[in-house]
Amino acid sequence: MSYFINRKEHLTFWEKLYLPEIFRGLSITAGHLLHSLFHIDDRMTIEYPDKKKELPPGYRAEHRLMLREDGQIRCTACMLCQTICPANCIEIIAEETEDKTVEKRPKLFTINELRCIFCGLCVEACPCDAIRMDTGKYENSSFNRKDLIYDIKKLASNHPDNAGKISSALY
Ligand code: SF4
Ligand code: SF4
């Protein structure tokens, strides 16, 4: 089977001449250049990493696990996030818990941030709002691949909101 793109574009006489369009494009580029030179605050580029861009609301960054009031993680090891993850980067091992409010909890919960494609499906699938991607952290680079496989402790402490709340009994 062969595919082709049928573009029936109707060019004007000046567009068919080609060169006027080239100069029009260059004038737009020069206009942006001059605007950037004289309007520093309007520049699209920033002096990263000294300056950081403000992230839009809903930006999907590194994960964190949410905590309950008692400092334990909210996750009930239902496996929905692991099941839906298209990159297969979540690993959970469940265990029974003495807690009367939930039957199970994760004995092991890891997310391989290197493999993650930041699609956010795990967050959408979670019935307990136990996992979020609102840390604002996107500079996940390391000299060591193991450092980017986040375990429960790392995931629970990956947001300032959780500072000081994590139960000492958390694994
Ligand atoms: S964001 Fe997508 S790829 Fe990453 S852990 Fe969640 S479901 Fe998997
Ligand atoms: S979907 Fe939520 S509750 Fe279920 S295993 Fe994942 S993080 Fe835990």
Short mmCIF file of C-alpha atoms and ligand atoms in Angstrom, two decimals:
data_model
loop_
_atom_site.label_atom_id
_atom_site.label_comp_id
_atom_site.label_asym_id
_atom_site.label_seq_id
_atom_site.Cartn_x
_atom_site.Cartn_y
_atom_site.Cartn_z
CA MET A 1 0.00 0.00 0.00
CA SER A 2 1.40 3.41 -0.90
CA TYR A 3 0.72 6.63 0.93
CA PHE A 4 1.04 10.15 -0.40
CA ILE A 5 0.20 13.61 0.83
CA ASN A 6 -2.00 15.59 -1.50
CA ARG A 7 -1.36 19.21 -0.63
CA LYS A 8 -3.48 21.45 -2.79
CA GLU A 9 -2.12 24.73 -1.62
CA HIS A 10 -2.95 27.74 -3.70
CA LEU A 11 0.04 30.03 -3.69
CA THR A 12 -0.21 33.65 -4.60
CA PHE A 13 1.95 35.15 -7.32
CA TRP A 14 4.37 36.61 -4.71
CA GLU A 15 4.58 33.32 -2.86
CA LYS A 16 5.42 31.53 -6.10
CA LEU A 17 8.31 33.92 -6.63
CA TYR A 18 9.87 32.35 -3.48
CA LEU A 19 12.40 35.08 -2.67
CA PRO A 20 9.87 37.56 -1.21
CA GLU A 21 8.77 34.85 1.25
CA ILE A 22 12.39 34.21 2.22
CA PHE A 23 12.86 37.91 3.01
CA ARG A 24 9.56 38.02 4.86
CA GLY A 25 10.71 35.11 7.05
CA LEU A 26 14.06 36.78 7.69
CA SER A 27 12.36 40.03 8.65
CA ILE A 28 10.22 38.17 11.23
CA THR A 29 13.35 36.55 12.69
CA ALA A 30 15.16 39.91 12.78
CA GLY A 31 12.14 41.49 14.43
CA HIS A 32 12.17 38.89 17.22
CA LEU A 33 15.93 39.33 17.62
CA LEU A 34 15.65 43.10 18.01
CA HIS A 35 12.68 42.73 20.34
CA SER A 36 14.68 40.36 22.55
CA LEU A 37 17.64 42.76 22.61
CA PHE A 38 15.59 45.67 23.90
CA HIS A 39 12.91 43.89 25.95
CA ILE A 40 14.83 41.61 28.29
CA ASP A 41 11.76 40.61 30.30
CA ASP A 42 10.01 39.28 27.20
CA ARG A 43 12.77 36.86 26.23
CA MET A 44 11.69 33.29 25.58
CA THR A 45 15.04 31.91 26.77
CA ILE A 46 16.20 31.94 30.37
CA GLU A 47 19.63 31.64 31.95
CA TYR A 48 19.16 28.05 33.04
CA PRO A 49 20.17 26.64 35.52
CA ASP A 50 20.65 29.93 37.40
CA LYS A 51 17.05 30.79 36.61
CA LYS A 52 14.19 28.33 36.46
CA LYS A 53 11.11 28.54 34.33
CA GLU A 54 7.80 28.67 36.17
CA LEU A 55 6.00 25.42 35.47
CA PRO A 56 2.41 25.46 34.24
CA PRO A 57 -0.25 24.08 36.58
CA GLY A 58 -0.68 20.36 36.11
CA TYR A 59 2.92 19.87 34.93
CA ARG A 60 3.80 16.21 35.44
CA ALA A 61 7.09 16.01 37.30
CA GLU A 62 8.68 13.38 39.54
CA HIS A 63 6.29 11.29 41.63
CA ARG A 64 5.58 11.43 45.31
CA LEU A 65 3.53 9.19 47.57
CA MET A 66 0.90 10.89 49.68
CA LEU A 67 0.76 10.40 53.44
CA ARG A 68 -2.09 9.83 55.85
CA GLU A 69 -2.47 11.81 59.08
CA ASP A 70 -0.48 9.17 60.98
CA GLY A 71 2.48 9.49 58.61
CA GLN A 72 1.90 6.18 56.85
CA ILE A 73 1.49 6.18 53.08
CA ARG A 74 -2.04 6.22 51.68
CA CYS A 75 -1.32 3.48 49.16
CA THR A 76 -3.39 0.33 49.67
CA ALA A 77 -1.37 -1.77 47.22
CA CYS A 78 -4.32 -2.20 44.87
CA MET A 79 -1.89 -2.50 41.92
CA LEU A 80 -3.97 -0.29 39.60
CA CYS A 81 -1.09 2.07 38.88
CA GLN A 82 1.27 -0.82 38.21
CA THR A 83 -1.26 -2.42 35.90
CA ILE A 84 -1.97 0.69 33.86
CA CYS A 85 1.62 1.90 33.55
CA PRO A 86 2.52 1.64 29.84
CA ALA A 87 6.24 1.81 30.54
CA ASN A 88 6.15 -0.97 33.11
CA CYS A 89 8.21 1.08 35.52
CA ILE A 90 6.23 0.61 38.74
CA GLU A 91 6.96 -2.39 40.91
CA ILE A 92 4.79 -3.18 43.94
CA ILE A 93 4.86 -6.09 46.35
CA ALA A 94 1.86 -6.10 48.68
CA GLU A 95 1.66 -7.38 52.25
CA GLU A 96 -1.10 -7.81 54.82
CA THR A 97 -1.34 -5.10 57.44
CA GLU A 98 -2.51 -5.00 61.06
CA ASP A 99 -4.13 -1.67 60.31
CA LYS A 100 -7.93 -1.99 60.73
CA THR A 101 -8.70 0.63 58.06
CA VAL A 102 -6.89 -1.07 55.17
CA GLU A 103 -6.20 -4.68 54.31
CA LYS A 104 -2.94 -4.30 52.47
CA ARG A 105 -0.03 -1.98 52.02
CA PRO A 106 3.01 -2.10 49.79
CA LYS A 107 5.98 -3.93 51.20
CA LEU A 108 7.93 -2.70 48.21
CA PHE A 109 7.00 0.20 45.95
CA THR A 110 9.49 1.45 43.39
CA ILE A 111 9.22 3.70 40.37
CA ASN A 112 11.94 3.68 37.77
CA GLU A 113 12.05 7.37 36.85
CA LEU A 114 14.44 6.58 34.01
CA ARG A 115 11.90 4.42 32.26
CA CYS A 116 8.87 6.58 33.08
CA ILE A 117 7.35 8.53 30.19
CA PHE A 118 5.49 10.92 32.53
CA CYS A 119 2.11 10.13 31.04
CA GLY A 120 0.34 10.56 34.38
CA LEU A 121 -1.83 7.44 33.99
CA CYS A 122 -0.74 6.11 37.38
CA VAL A 123 -2.04 9.28 39.03
CA GLU A 124 -5.32 9.06 37.12
CA ALA A 125 -5.82 5.41 38.00
CA CYS A 126 -5.19 5.67 41.74
CA PRO A 127 -8.47 5.45 43.67
CA CYS A 128 -6.92 6.82 46.89
CA ASP A 129 -5.07 9.89 45.61
CA ALA A 130 -2.00 8.12 46.94
CA ILE A 131 0.35 9.10 44.13
CA ARG A 132 0.90 12.51 42.58
CA MET A 133 3.28 14.10 40.13
CA ASP A 134 3.21 17.63 41.54
CA THR A 135 6.76 17.79 42.93
CA GLY A 136 7.89 20.24 40.25
CA LYS A 137 11.13 18.26 39.98
CA TYR A 138 12.14 17.54 36.42
CA GLU A 139 15.94 17.58 36.60
CA ASN A 140 16.20 13.89 37.33
CA SER A 141 19.73 13.20 36.24
CA SER A 142 22.35 11.20 38.05
CA PHE A 143 25.74 9.58 37.61
CA ASN A 144 24.22 6.41 38.93
CA ARG A 145 21.16 4.71 37.39
CA LYS A 146 20.19 3.18 40.73
CA ASP A 147 19.62 6.64 42.22
CA LEU A 148 16.73 7.16 39.84
CA ILE A 149 14.84 4.08 40.91
CA TYR A 150 12.82 5.62 43.72
CA ASP A 151 11.75 3.51 46.69
CA ILE A 152 8.99 4.18 49.22
CA LYS A 153 11.12 6.42 51.43
CA LYS A 154 12.31 8.52 48.53
CA LEU A 155 8.80 8.78 47.08
CA ALA A 156 7.27 9.70 50.43
CA SER A 157 9.84 12.41 51.08
CA ASN A 158 9.87 13.83 47.55
CA HIS A 159 7.79 16.91 48.42
CA PRO A 160 8.22 19.59 51.10
CA ASP A 161 4.58 19.06 52.20
CA ASN A 162 5.58 15.67 53.56
CA ALA A 163 8.60 16.95 55.50
CA GLY A 164 8.35 16.03 59.17
CA LYS A 165 5.17 14.00 58.65
CA ILE A 166 6.69 10.70 57.62
CA SER A 167 6.13 8.00 60.20
CA SER A 168 9.28 6.56 61.72
CA ALA A 169 7.62 3.20 61.13
CA LEU A 170 7.72 3.80 57.40
CA TYR A 171 9.99 1.01 56.35
S1 SF4 B 1 3.68 8.53 34.64
FE1 SF4 B 1 3.06 6.92 33.16
S2 SF4 B 1 4.97 5.86 32.68
FE2 SF4 B 1 5.36 7.06 34.52
S3 SF4 B 1 5.00 5.66 36.24
FE3 SF4 B 1 3.07 6.75 35.85
S4 SF4 B 1 1.93 5.44 34.42
FE4 SF4 B 1 4.06 4.76 34.39
S1 SF4 B 2 -3.15 2.92 42.39
FE1 SF4 B 2 -2.77 4.12 44.25
S2 SF4 B 2 -3.43 2.81 45.94
FE2 SF4 B 2 -3.25 1.50 44.14
S3 SF4 B 2 -1.15 0.67 44.26
FE3 SF4 B 2 -1.03 2.52 43.01
S4 SF4 B 2 -0.53 4.19 44.44
FE4 SF4 B 2 -1.24 2.43 45.65
#
